[in-house]
Amino acid sequence: MSAVPPPRTEEPRPAARGGRRSVAAALLLGDGLGPGLLLAVVPAVAAAYVAARAAGRAPRPWTLAWSLGCVALLAVPALRDSAWPVGLAVLAAVGLGALALYGSRTWPGVLLSPLGFFDAAPTGVQWAWAGLRERSNGSRDRWWPVVRAVAVALVLLLLFGALFASADAAFADLLGGLTPDVTVGDSPLRVVLFLFGLLVALAAARAAAAPLRWDRIKVTPGRPRSRVEWSLPLIVLNLLFAGFNAVQLTVLFGGYAKVLEHTGLTYSQYARQGFWQLLWATLLTLVVIALALRWAPRAGAADKRLVRAVLGTLCLLTLVVVASALRRMDLYVDAYGLTRLRISVAAMELWLGLVIVLILAAGLFGARWLPRAVVASAGAAVLAFGLLSPDGMVAEKNVARFQQDRKIDLAYFQDLSADAVPALDRLPEPHRSCALRGINDELSDAGRKPWYATSLGEERAKRILADRPVTASYSTCSKLGTFGSRIEY
């Protein structure tokens, strides 16, 4: 890969955009995530749009798709209380936001675009400062009246807001919920968030106005191998996959008893034993395909047909491996219940299967669209993962299992988020109170948070616990194993 930095598009006149945008980050993120994250980022998106229009960049369909995907992912913290899908959603939003700003379509561009923020942040500050200096020269009559008007508006809001709040307790409570609670103790955090929001807004505006062209980075193709040298290892690998899949299909269609008798494993041990190996096999297959394409023979049409046949067969066989891995996970969940780790790796295996399907389609219809399709599928998978509420699904599955066979691990629920409360609320007492004890304590310790830092899942959990409080005693929950330790695998 070339080490030369990618060139910029023609640089427009400097402009100050986004300085006032970081106020939202300082005010809305000081108490945590939630709707505040989306509200804090939307102004930065607007700043990037204005900067791009000023630089003469017109939005394209893919740019709009990446932007909408980014905003949709940032809505996950407003809906879910669980930190792990929220963290994935924020990281995915950064990736889609980078694609919206830089418009990358090749593998180097797609993978390296997020690094552009490290370049756009410092240069964005210089760019904005130059724009401010240029616009302030001889233009005091334009911006000074605006400053005065904003100052007068703030004074009027503070004055009459204080009077109305002191006159009516209900209005004071409403006003307190709508406005950030800024104290001296958290002022340093607010300042840091303000500066960070300012930096993000300026970086987005700078990248939108003059993006680095990551797609111009050229990757030198590998030296083509001969047909025998290239195809022989892959054909042997295909035969190995075919043999393994034949055994899996035999087991799938009723051969469990014979296999378990021969191996000495229990039903659940057999299910658990192979999933992780099959997950790694899927990941390694993608690596093999990438390396095989790099060194594939490409002298003519016959070579292309050979590559398609060998790698297409490998992809099809890998899909059977994916199905086998998911089947084993299903058996494992039936035996031991659903956990965060199990639902996460199963979701990852599903997405890897989708990537294999996309690679198959690229072999038939061309691979120009493949990098963006893989990223789009990853963004959609992370969004679906967050919207489906994995903690809620874990609780739902385990509650259904308890209703069927009376087996439940109350200790595991103590670390779940507020998203699990609606499902756990259906348990009979005292199991319900013991299952909700950890979540209830965590919500109580967190205290009252403003609306912009409270997710929908957390608000719903608080209403449920307020209507039906936790009542079981410590000793009762201890006898049920609520406070025992456990290892998740």
CSV table of C-alpha atoms in Angstrom, one decimal:
chain,number,residue,atom,x,y,z
A,1,MET,CA,0.0,0.0,0.0
A,2,SER,CA,1.3,3.4,-0.9
A,3,ALA,CA,2.6,5.5,2.1
A,4,VAL,CA,1.9,8.8,0.3
A,5,PRO,CA,-1.0,10.7,2.1
A,6,PRO,CA,-4.1,10.9,-0.1
A,7,PRO,CA,-4.6,14.2,-1.8
A,8,ARG,CA,-7.3,16.7,-0.9
A,9,THR,CA,-9.9,18.1,-3.1
A,10,GLU,CA,-9.5,21.8,-4.0
A,11,GLU,CA,-9.6,23.8,-0.8
A,12,PRO,CA,-12.4,26.3,-0.4
A,13,ARG,CA,-12.3,29.6,1.3
A,14,PRO,CA,-12.0,29.1,5.1
A,15,ALA,CA,-15.2,29.5,6.9
A,16,ALA,CA,-16.2,29.3,10.6
A,17,ARG,CA,-18.8,26.6,11.0
A,18,GLY,CA,-19.5,24.5,14.1
A,19,GLY,CA,-18.1,26.7,16.9
A,20,ARG,CA,-21.5,27.2,18.4
A,21,ARG,CA,-22.4,23.6,17.7
A,22,SER,CA,-20.4,22.1,20.6
A,23,VAL,CA,-22.6,23.8,23.2
A,24,ALA,CA,-25.0,20.9,22.8
A,25,ALA,CA,-22.3,18.4,23.6
A,26,ALA,CA,-21.4,20.3,26.8
A,27,LEU,CA,-25.0,20.6,28.0
A,28,LEU,CA,-26.5,17.4,26.9
A,29,LEU,CA,-23.7,14.8,27.5
A,30,GLY,CA,-22.6,15.8,30.9
A,31,ASP,CA,-25.1,13.5,32.6
A,32,GLY,CA,-24.7,10.5,30.3
A,33,LEU,CA,-25.9,9.3,27.0
A,34,GLY,CA,-29.5,8.9,25.9
A,35,PRO,CA,-31.4,11.3,23.5
A,36,GLY,CA,-28.7,13.9,24.4
A,37,LEU,CA,-26.1,12.1,22.2
A,38,LEU,CA,-28.3,12.4,19.1
A,39,LEU,CA,-29.3,16.0,19.9
A,40,ALA,CA,-25.6,16.9,20.3
A,41,VAL,CA,-24.5,15.3,17.1
A,42,VAL,CA,-27.3,16.5,14.8
A,43,PRO,CA,-25.9,20.1,14.9
A,44,ALA,CA,-22.5,18.8,13.8
A,45,VAL,CA,-24.2,17.0,10.9
A,46,ALA,CA,-25.8,20.3,10.0
A,47,ALA,CA,-22.5,22.0,10.1
A,48,ALA,CA,-20.9,19.5,7.8
A,49,TYR,CA,-23.8,19.9,5.4
A,50,VAL,CA,-23.5,23.6,5.3
A,51,ALA,CA,-19.7,23.4,4.9
A,52,ALA,CA,-20.0,20.9,2.0
A,53,ARG,CA,-22.6,23.1,0.2
A,54,ALA,CA,-20.4,26.1,0.6
A,55,ALA,CA,-17.5,24.2,-0.9
A,56,GLY,CA,-19.7,23.2,-3.9
A,57,ARG,CA,-20.1,19.5,-2.9
A,58,ALA,CA,-23.5,18.1,-3.8
A,59,PRO,CA,-24.9,15.2,-1.8
A,60,ARG,CA,-24.9,11.8,-3.5
A,61,PRO,CA,-27.2,8.8,-2.8
A,62,TRP,CA,-24.5,6.9,-0.9
A,63,THR,CA,-23.7,10.0,1.1
A,64,LEU,CA,-27.3,10.4,2.1
A,65,ALA,CA,-27.5,6.7,3.0
A,66,TRP,CA,-24.4,6.8,5.2
A,67,SER,CA,-25.7,10.0,6.9
A,68,LEU,CA,-29.1,8.4,7.6
A,69,GLY,CA,-27.4,5.3,8.9
A,70,CYS,CA,-25.2,7.3,11.2
A,71,VAL,CA,-28.1,9.2,12.7
A,72,ALA,CA,-30.1,6.0,13.0
A,73,LEU,CA,-27.3,4.3,14.9
A,74,LEU,CA,-27.0,7.3,17.2
A,75,ALA,CA,-30.6,6.8,18.1
A,76,VAL,CA,-29.8,3.5,19.8
A,77,PRO,CA,-28.6,5.2,23.0
A,78,ALA,CA,-32.0,6.9,23.2
A,79,LEU,CA,-33.8,3.6,23.1
A,80,ARG,CA,-31.5,1.1,25.0
A,81,ASP,CA,-29.9,1.3,28.4
A,82,SER,CA,-27.4,-1.6,27.8
A,83,ALA,CA,-23.9,-0.3,27.3
A,84,TRP,CA,-22.6,-3.0,24.9
A,85,PRO,CA,-25.1,-2.5,22.0
A,86,VAL,CA,-24.9,1.3,22.6
A,87,GLY,CA,-21.1,1.2,22.4
A,88,LEU,CA,-21.2,-0.9,19.1
A,89,ALA,CA,-23.8,1.6,17.7
A,90,VAL,CA,-21.6,4.6,18.5
A,91,LEU,CA,-18.5,3.0,16.9
A,92,ALA,CA,-20.5,2.0,13.8
A,93,ALA,CA,-21.9,5.5,13.6
A,94,VAL,CA,-18.3,6.9,13.5
A,95,GLY,CA,-17.5,4.5,10.6
A,96,LEU,CA,-20.6,5.5,8.6
A,97,GLY,CA,-20.1,9.1,9.3
A,98,ALA,CA,-16.6,8.9,7.9
A,99,LEU,CA,-17.9,7.3,4.7
A,100,ALA,CA,-20.5,10.1,4.4
A,101,LEU,CA,-17.8,12.7,4.7
A,102,TYR,CA,-15.1,11.1,2.5
A,103,GLY,CA,-17.2,9.2,0.0
A,104,SER,CA,-14.9,6.2,-0.1
A,105,ARG,CA,-15.8,3.2,-2.1
A,106,THR,CA,-12.6,1.0,-2.3
A,107,TRP,CA,-11.3,-1.3,0.5
A,108,PRO,CA,-8.5,1.1,1.5
A,109,GLY,CA,-10.9,4.0,1.5
A,110,VAL,CA,-13.6,2.2,3.5
A,111,LEU,CA,-11.1,0.9,6.1
A,112,LEU,CA,-9.0,4.1,6.5
A,113,SER,CA,-11.7,6.8,6.3
A,114,PRO,CA,-12.2,7.0,10.1
A,115,LEU,CA,-8.5,7.9,10.4
A,116,GLY,CA,-9.4,11.1,8.5
A,117,PHE,CA,-10.8,12.6,11.7
A,118,PHE,CA,-7.3,12.7,13.2
A,119,ASP,CA,-6.2,14.9,10.3
A,120,ALA,CA,-9.4,17.0,10.1
A,121,ALA,CA,-9.5,17.9,13.8
A,122,PRO,CA,-6.3,20.0,14.0
A,123,THR,CA,-6.6,21.4,10.5
A,124,GLY,CA,-10.2,22.2,11.1
A,125,VAL,CA,-9.3,24.4,14.0
A,126,GLN,CA,-6.8,26.3,11.8
A,127,TRP,CA,-9.4,26.5,9.0
A,128,ALA,CA,-12.1,27.9,11.3
A,129,TRP,CA,-9.7,30.4,12.9
A,130,ALA,CA,-8.7,31.7,9.5
A,131,GLY,CA,-12.4,32.0,8.5
A,132,LEU,CA,-13.2,33.9,11.7
A,133,ARG,CA,-10.4,36.4,11.1
A,134,GLU,CA,-11.4,36.9,7.5
A,135,ARG,CA,-15.0,37.4,8.3
A,136,SER,CA,-14.4,39.7,11.3
A,137,ASN,CA,-12.4,42.2,9.2
A,138,GLY,CA,-14.7,45.1,8.5
A,139,SER,CA,-17.9,43.0,9.3
A,140,ARG,CA,-18.5,44.1,12.9
A,141,ASP,CA,-21.8,45.7,11.9
A,142,ARG,CA,-23.1,42.3,10.7
A,143,TRP,CA,-22.3,40.1,13.7
A,144,TRP,CA,-22.3,42.5,16.7
A,145,PRO,CA,-26.1,43.0,16.5
A,146,VAL,CA,-26.6,39.3,16.6
A,147,VAL,CA,-24.4,39.0,19.7
A,148,ARG,CA,-26.4,41.7,21.4
A,149,ALA,CA,-29.7,40.1,20.5
A,150,VAL,CA,-28.6,36.7,21.9
A,151,ALA,CA,-27.4,38.3,25.1
A,152,VAL,CA,-30.7,40.1,25.6
A,153,ALA,CA,-32.7,37.0,24.9
A,154,LEU,CA,-30.7,35.0,27.5
A,155,VAL,CA,-31.2,37.7,30.1
A,156,LEU,CA,-35.0,37.7,29.4
A,157,LEU,CA,-35.1,33.9,29.6
A,158,LEU,CA,-33.2,33.8,32.9
A,159,LEU,CA,-35.2,36.6,34.5
A,160,PHE,CA,-38.7,35.5,33.6
A,161,GLY,CA,-37.9,31.8,33.8
A,162,ALA,CA,-36.8,32.4,37.4
A,163,LEU,CA,-39.9,34.4,38.2
A,164,PHE,CA,-42.3,31.8,36.7
A,165,ALA,CA,-40.4,28.9,38.4
A,166,SER,CA,-40.8,30.5,41.8
A,167,ALA,CA,-44.5,31.3,41.2
A,168,ASP,CA,-45.5,27.7,40.2
A,169,ALA,CA,-44.0,24.5,41.5
A,170,ALA,CA,-45.3,22.4,38.5
A,171,PHE,CA,-43.6,24.8,36.0
A,172,ALA,CA,-40.5,24.7,38.1
A,173,ASP,CA,-40.4,20.9,38.0
A,174,LEU,CA,-41.0,21.0,34.2
A,175,LEU,CA,-38.3,23.6,33.7
A,176,GLY,CA,-35.9,21.6,35.9
A,177,GLY,CA,-36.4,18.5,33.7
A,178,LEU,CA,-35.9,20.3,30.5
A,179,THR,CA,-32.8,22.3,31.3
A,180,PRO,CA,-29.4,20.8,32.2
A,181,ASP,CA,-28.4,20.9,35.8
A,182,VAL,CA,-25.0,22.6,35.7
A,183,THR,CA,-23.1,22.8,39.0
A,184,VAL,CA,-19.6,23.9,39.9
A,185,GLY,CA,-18.6,20.4,40.6
A,186,ASP,CA,-19.1,19.1,37.1
A,187,SER,CA,-17.9,22.3,35.3
A,188,PRO,CA,-14.5,20.7,34.3
A,189,LEU,CA,-16.4,17.9,32.6
A,190,ARG,CA,-18.7,20.4,30.8
A,191,VAL,CA,-15.7,22.3,29.6
A,192,VAL,CA,-14.0,19.1,28.3
A,193,LEU,CA,-17.3,18.0,26.5
A,194,PHE,CA,-17.6,21.5,25.1
A,195,LEU,CA,-14.1,21.4,23.6
A,196,PHE,CA,-14.6,17.9,22.4
A,197,GLY,CA,-17.9,18.8,20.7
A,198,LEU,CA,-16.3,21.9,19.2
A,199,LEU,CA,-13.5,19.7,17.8
A,200,VAL,CA,-15.9,17.1,16.4
A,201,ALA,CA,-18.0,19.8,14.7
A,202,LEU,CA,-15.0,21.5,13.2
A,203,ALA,CA,-13.5,18.2,12.0
A,204,ALA,CA,-16.8,17.2,10.4
A,205,ALA,CA,-17.1,20.6,8.7
A,206,ARG,CA,-13.5,20.5,7.5
A,207,ALA,CA,-13.8,17.0,6.1
A,208,ALA,CA,-17.0,17.9,4.4
A,209,ALA,CA,-15.5,20.9,2.7
A,210,ALA,CA,-12.1,19.4,1.7
A,211,PRO,CA,-12.0,15.7,2.2
A,212,LEU,CA,-9.0,13.5,1.9
A,213,ARG,CA,-9.3,11.2,-1.1
A,214,TRP,CA,-8.6,7.8,0.5
A,215,ASP,CA,-9.8,6.0,-2.7
A,216,ARG,CA,-6.7,7.3,-4.5
A,217,ILE,CA,-4.5,5.0,-2.4
A,218,LYS,CA,-3.4,2.2,-4.6
A,219,VAL,CA,-2.9,-1.4,-3.4
A,220,THR,CA,-0.3,-3.3,-5.5
A,221,PRO,CA,-1.9,-6.6,-6.5
A,222,GLY,CA,0.0,-9.8,-5.6
A,223,ARG,CA,2.0,-11.7,-8.2
A,224,PRO,CA,-0.4,-14.2,-10.0
A,225,ARG,CA,0.4,-17.8,-9.3
A,226,SER,CA,0.1,-20.7,-11.7
A,227,ARG,CA,-3.2,-22.6,-11.8
A,228,VAL,CA,-1.8,-25.7,-10.1
A,229,GLU,CA,0.1,-23.7,-7.4
A,230,TRP,CA,-3.0,-21.6,-6.6
A,231,SER,CA,-5.8,-24.1,-7.0
A,232,LEU,CA,-4.4,-27.3,-5.4
A,233,PRO,CA,-4.4,-26.1,-1.8
A,234,LEU,CA,-7.8,-24.6,-2.2
A,235,ILE,CA,-9.2,-27.8,-3.8
A,236,VAL,CA,-7.8,-29.8,-0.9
A,237,LEU,CA,-9.4,-27.4,1.5
A,238,ASN,CA,-12.8,-27.7,-0.3
A,239,LEU,CA,-12.6,-31.5,0.0
A,240,LEU,CA,-11.9,-31.2,3.8
A,241,PHE,CA,-14.9,-28.8,4.1
A,242,ALA,CA,-17.1,-31.2,2.1
A,243,GLY,CA,-16.2,-34.2,4.4
A,244,PHE,CA,-16.9,-32.2,7.5
A,245,ASN,CA,-20.2,-30.9,6.1
A,246,ALA,CA,-21.2,-34.5,5.2
A,247,VAL,CA,-20.8,-35.5,8.8
A,248,GLN,CA,-22.7,-32.4,10.0
A,249,LEU,CA,-25.6,-33.1,7.7
A,250,THR,CA,-25.7,-36.7,8.9
A,251,VAL,CA,-25.9,-35.6,12.5
A,252,LEU,CA,-28.4,-32.9,11.6
A,253,PHE,CA,-30.9,-35.4,10.2
A,254,GLY,CA,-31.1,-37.7,13.2
A,255,GLY,CA,-27.7,-39.0,13.9
A,256,TYR,CA,-27.2,-37.4,17.3
A,257,ALA,CA,-27.7,-40.6,19.3
A,258,LYS,CA,-25.0,-42.5,17.4
A,259,VAL,CA,-22.5,-39.6,17.5
A,260,LEU,CA,-23.0,-39.1,21.3
A,261,GLU,CA,-22.7,-42.8,21.9
A,262,HIS,CA,-19.5,-43.0,19.9
A,263,THR,CA,-17.9,-39.8,21.4
A,264,GLY,CA,-19.1,-40.2,25.0
A,265,LEU,CA,-20.3,-36.6,25.1
A,266,THR,CA,-23.6,-35.4,26.4
A,267,TYR,CA,-26.0,-33.5,24.2
A,268,SER,CA,-25.0,-30.1,25.6
A,269,GLN,CA,-21.3,-30.9,25.6
A,270,TYR,CA,-21.4,-31.8,22.0
A,271,ALA,CA,-23.3,-28.6,21.2
A,272,ARG,CA,-20.8,-26.4,23.1
A,273,GLN,CA,-17.7,-28.2,22.0
A,274,GLY,CA,-17.8,-27.2,18.3
A,275,PHE,CA,-19.3,-23.7,18.1
A,276,TRP,CA,-16.2,-21.7,18.8
A,277,GLN,CA,-14.1,-23.7,16.4
A,278,LEU,CA,-16.6,-23.3,13.7
A,279,LEU,CA,-16.7,-19.5,14.4
A,280,TRP,CA,-13.0,-19.3,13.9
A,281,ALA,CA,-13.2,-21.5,10.8
A,282,THR,CA,-15.6,-19.0,9.3
A,283,LEU,CA,-13.3,-16.1,10.1
A,284,LEU,CA,-10.2,-17.9,8.7
A,285,THR,CA,-12.1,-18.8,5.6
A,286,LEU,CA,-12.6,-15.1,4.9
A,287,VAL,CA,-8.9,-14.5,5.3
A,288,VAL,CA,-8.2,-17.4,2.9
A,289,ILE,CA,-10.5,-16.0,0.3
A,290,ALA,CA,-8.9,-12.5,0.6
A,291,LEU,CA,-5.4,-13.9,0.1
A,292,ALA,CA,-6.5,-16.3,-2.6
A,293,LEU,CA,-8.0,-13.4,-4.6
A,294,ARG,CA,-4.7,-11.4,-4.2
A,295,TRP,CA,-2.6,-14.2,-5.7
A,296,ALA,CA,-5.2,-15.7,-8.1
A,297,PRO,CA,-4.2,-16.4,-11.7
A,298,ARG,CA,-5.7,-13.8,-14.1
A,299,ALA,CA,-4.3,-14.4,-17.5
A,300,GLY,CA,-7.6,-14.8,-19.3
A,301,ALA,CA,-11.2,-16.0,-19.1
A,302,ALA,CA,-10.3,-19.5,-18.2
A,303,ASP,CA,-8.5,-18.3,-15.1
A,304,LYS,CA,-11.5,-16.2,-14.1
A,305,ARG,CA,-13.7,-19.3,-14.4
A,306,LEU,CA,-11.3,-21.3,-12.3
A,307,VAL,CA,-11.2,-18.7,-9.6
A,308,ARG,CA,-15.0,-18.4,-9.5
A,309,ALA,CA,-15.5,-22.2,-9.4
A,310,VAL,CA,-13.0,-22.9,-6.6
A,311,LEU,CA,-13.8,-19.9,-4.4
A,312,GLY,CA,-17.5,-20.2,-5.1
A,313,THR,CA,-17.4,-23.8,-3.9
A,314,LEU,CA,-15.5,-22.7,-0.8
A,315,CYS,CA,-18.1,-20.1,-0.1
A,316,LEU,CA,-21.0,-22.5,-0.4
A,317,LEU,CA,-19.3,-25.0,1.8
A,318,THR,CA,-18.6,-22.3,4.4
A,319,LEU,CA,-22.3,-21.4,4.5
A,320,VAL,CA,-23.0,-25.0,5.6
A,321,VAL,CA,-20.4,-24.5,8.4
A,322,VAL,CA,-22.2,-21.3,9.4
A,323,ALA,CA,-25.5,-23.2,9.6
A,324,SER,CA,-23.8,-25.9,11.6
A,325,ALA,CA,-22.3,-23.4,14.1
A,326,LEU,CA,-25.7,-21.7,14.5
A,327,ARG,CA,-27.4,-25.1,15.1
A,328,ARG,CA,-24.9,-26.0,17.8
A,329,MET,CA,-25.4,-22.6,19.5
A,330,ASP,CA,-29.2,-23.3,19.4
A,331,LEU,CA,-28.7,-26.6,21.1
A,332,TYR,CA,-26.3,-25.0,23.6
A,333,VAL,CA,-28.9,-22.3,24.5
A,334,ASP,CA,-31.6,-24.9,24.9
A,335,ALA,CA,-29.4,-26.7,27.4
A,336,TYR,CA,-27.9,-23.8,29.4
A,337,GLY,CA,-29.9,-20.7,28.5
A,338,LEU,CA,-29.1,-17.5,26.6
A,339,THR,CA,-26.4,-15.1,27.7
A,340,ARG,CA,-24.9,-11.9,26.3
A,341,LEU,CA,-21.8,-13.7,25.0
A,342,ARG,CA,-23.8,-16.4,23.3
A,343,ILE,CA,-26.2,-14.0,21.6
A,344,SER,CA,-23.3,-11.8,20.5
A,345,VAL,CA,-21.3,-14.5,18.9
A,346,ALA,CA,-24.4,-16.0,17.3
A,347,ALA,CA,-25.2,-12.6,15.8
A,348,MET,CA,-21.6,-12.3,14.6
A,349,GLU,CA,-21.8,-15.7,12.9
A,350,LEU,CA,-25.0,-14.7,11.2
A,351,TRP,CA,-23.3,-11.5,9.8
A,352,LEU,CA,-20.3,-13.5,8.7
A,353,GLY,CA,-22.7,-15.8,6.8
A,354,LEU,CA,-24.1,-12.7,5.1
A,355,VAL,CA,-20.6,-11.5,4.1
A,356,ILE,CA,-20.0,-14.9,2.5
A,357,VAL,CA,-23.3,-14.5,0.5
A,358,LEU,CA,-22.1,-11.0,-0.6
A,359,ILE,CA,-18.8,-12.4,-1.7
A,360,LEU,CA,-20.7,-15.1,-3.7
A,361,ALA,CA,-22.7,-12.3,-5.4
A,362,ALA,CA,-19.6,-10.3,-6.1
A,363,GLY,CA,-18.1,-13.3,-7.9
A,364,LEU,CA,-21.2,-13.4,-10.2
A,365,PHE,CA,-21.9,-9.7,-10.7
A,366,GLY,CA,-18.6,-7.9,-10.1
A,367,ALA,CA,-16.9,-6.7,-6.9
A,368,ARG,CA,-16.9,-2.9,-7.4
A,369,TRP,CA,-19.8,-2.5,-4.9
A,370,LEU,CA,-18.6,-5.1,-2.4
A,371,PRO,CA,-16.7,-2.9,0.1
A,372,ARG,CA,-19.6,-0.5,0.6
A,373,ALA,CA,-22.1,-3.5,0.7
A,374,VAL,CA,-20.1,-5.2,3.5
A,375,VAL,CA,-19.9,-1.9,5.5
A,376,ALA,CA,-23.6,-1.3,5.0
A,377,SER,CA,-24.4,-4.8,6.1
A,378,ALA,CA,-22.3,-4.3,9.3
A,379,GLY,CA,-24.1,-1.0,10.0
A,380,ALA,CA,-27.5,-2.6,9.5
A,381,ALA,CA,-26.5,-5.6,11.7
A,382,VAL,CA,-25.4,-3.3,14.6
A,383,LEU,CA,-28.5,-1.2,14.3
A,384,ALA,CA,-30.7,-4.3,14.3
A,385,PHE,CA,-28.8,-5.7,17.3
A,386,GLY,CA,-29.4,-2.5,19.2
A,387,LEU,CA,-33.0,-2.2,18.3
A,388,LEU,CA,-33.8,-5.8,19.1
A,389,SER,CA,-32.5,-5.2,22.7
A,390,PRO,CA,-30.1,-8.1,23.4
A,391,ASP,CA,-30.5,-7.8,27.2
A,392,GLY,CA,-34.3,-8.0,26.7
A,393,MET,CA,-33.9,-11.1,24.5
A,394,VAL,CA,-31.7,-12.8,27.0
A,395,ALA,CA,-34.3,-12.1,29.7
A,396,GLU,CA,-37.1,-13.3,27.5
A,397,LYS,CA,-35.4,-16.5,26.6
A,398,ASN,CA,-34.5,-17.4,30.2
A,399,VAL,CA,-38.0,-16.5,31.5
A,400,ALA,CA,-39.6,-18.8,28.9
A,401,ARG,CA,-37.1,-21.5,29.9
A,402,PHE,CA,-38.1,-21.1,33.6
A,403,GLN,CA,-41.8,-21.4,32.7
A,404,GLN,CA,-41.0,-24.6,30.9
A,405,ASP,CA,-38.6,-26.5,33.2
A,406,ARG,CA,-38.3,-24.2,36.3
A,407,LYS,CA,-34.5,-23.7,35.7
A,408,ILE,CA,-33.2,-20.2,36.1
A,409,ASP,CA,-29.9,-18.5,37.0
A,410,LEU,CA,-30.9,-15.5,39.1
A,411,ALA,CA,-27.2,-14.5,39.7
A,412,TYR,CA,-26.8,-13.7,36.0
A,413,PHE,CA,-29.6,-11.2,35.9
A,414,GLN,CA,-27.9,-8.9,38.4
A,415,ASP,CA,-25.6,-7.5,35.8
A,416,LEU,CA,-28.2,-7.0,33.1
A,417,SER,CA,-29.4,-3.5,32.1
A,418,ALA,CA,-32.8,-1.9,32.6
A,419,ASP,CA,-33.7,-3.3,29.1
A,420,ALA,CA,-34.3,-6.7,30.8
A,421,VAL,CA,-36.9,-5.4,33.3
A,422,PRO,CA,-40.1,-5.9,31.2
A,423,ALA,CA,-39.3,-9.6,30.6
A,424,LEU,CA,-38.1,-10.3,34.2
A,425,ASP,CA,-41.2,-8.6,35.5
A,426,ARG,CA,-43.2,-11.6,34.4
A,427,LEU,CA,-41.5,-14.0,36.8
A,428,PRO,CA,-43.5,-15.1,39.8
A,429,GLU,CA,-42.4,-13.9,43.3
A,430,PRO,CA,-40.0,-14.2,44.9
A,431,HIS,CA,-38.0,-15.0,41.7
A,432,ARG,CA,-39.2,-11.7,40.2
A,433,SER,CA,-37.9,-9.5,43.0
A,434,CYS,CA,-34.6,-11.5,43.2
A,435,ALA,CA,-34.0,-11.2,39.5
A,436,LEU,CA,-34.7,-7.5,39.5
A,437,ARG,CA,-32.7,-6.8,42.7
A,438,GLY,CA,-29.4,-5.8,41.0
A,439,ILE,CA,-31.1,-3.7,38.3
A,440,ASN,CA,-33.2,-2.0,40.9
A,441,ASP,CA,-30.2,-1.1,43.1
A,442,GLU,CA,-28.3,0.3,40.1
A,443,LEU,CA,-31.2,2.5,39.1
A,444,SER,CA,-31.6,3.7,42.6
A,445,ASP,CA,-27.9,4.5,43.0
A,446,ALA,CA,-27.9,6.4,39.7
A,447,GLY,CA,-30.7,8.7,41.1
A,448,ARG,CA,-32.8,11.0,39.0
A,449,LYS,CA,-31.4,11.9,35.6
A,450,PRO,CA,-32.6,14.5,33.2
A,451,TRP,CA,-34.7,13.4,30.2
A,452,TYR,CA,-31.9,13.9,27.7
A,453,ALA,CA,-29.7,11.4,29.6
A,454,THR,CA,-32.4,8.8,30.1
A,455,SER,CA,-33.1,6.1,27.6
A,456,LEU,CA,-36.5,4.7,26.8
A,457,GLY,CA,-35.5,1.4,28.3
A,458,GLU,CA,-34.4,3.0,31.5
A,459,GLU,CA,-37.6,5.1,31.8
A,460,ARG,CA,-39.8,2.1,31.2
A,461,ALA,CA,-37.9,0.1,33.8
A,462,LYS,CA,-38.3,2.8,36.4
A,463,ARG,CA,-42.1,2.9,35.8
A,464,ILE,CA,-42.4,-0.9,36.2
A,465,LEU,CA,-40.3,-0.9,39.4
A,466,ALA,CA,-42.3,2.1,40.8
A,467,ASP,CA,-45.6,0.3,40.2
A,468,ARG,CA,-44.4,-3.1,41.5
A,469,PRO,CA,-41.4,-2.6,43.8
A,470,VAL,CA,-38.8,-5.3,44.7
A,471,THR,CA,-40.1,-7.0,47.9
A,472,ALA,CA,-38.1,-10.2,48.5
A,473,SER,CA,-35.7,-10.1,51.4
A,474,TYR,CA,-31.9,-10.6,51.1
A,475,SER,CA,-32.1,-14.0,52.8
A,476,THR,CA,-34.8,-15.2,50.5
A,477,CYS,CA,-32.8,-14.2,47.4
A,478,SER,CA,-29.6,-15.6,48.8
A,479,LYS,CA,-31.3,-19.0,49.2
A,480,LEU,CA,-32.3,-18.9,45.6
A,481,GLY,CA,-28.7,-18.3,44.5
A,482,THR,CA,-29.1,-14.7,43.5
A,483,PHE,CA,-25.8,-13.6,44.9
A,484,GLY,CA,-23.7,-16.5,43.7
A,485,SER,CA,-20.8,-16.1,41.3
A,486,ARG,CA,-20.8,-17.4,37.8
A,487,ILE,CA,-18.5,-17.7,34.7
A,488,GLU,CA,-20.0,-17.0,31.3
A,489,TYR,CA,-18.9,-19.0,28.4
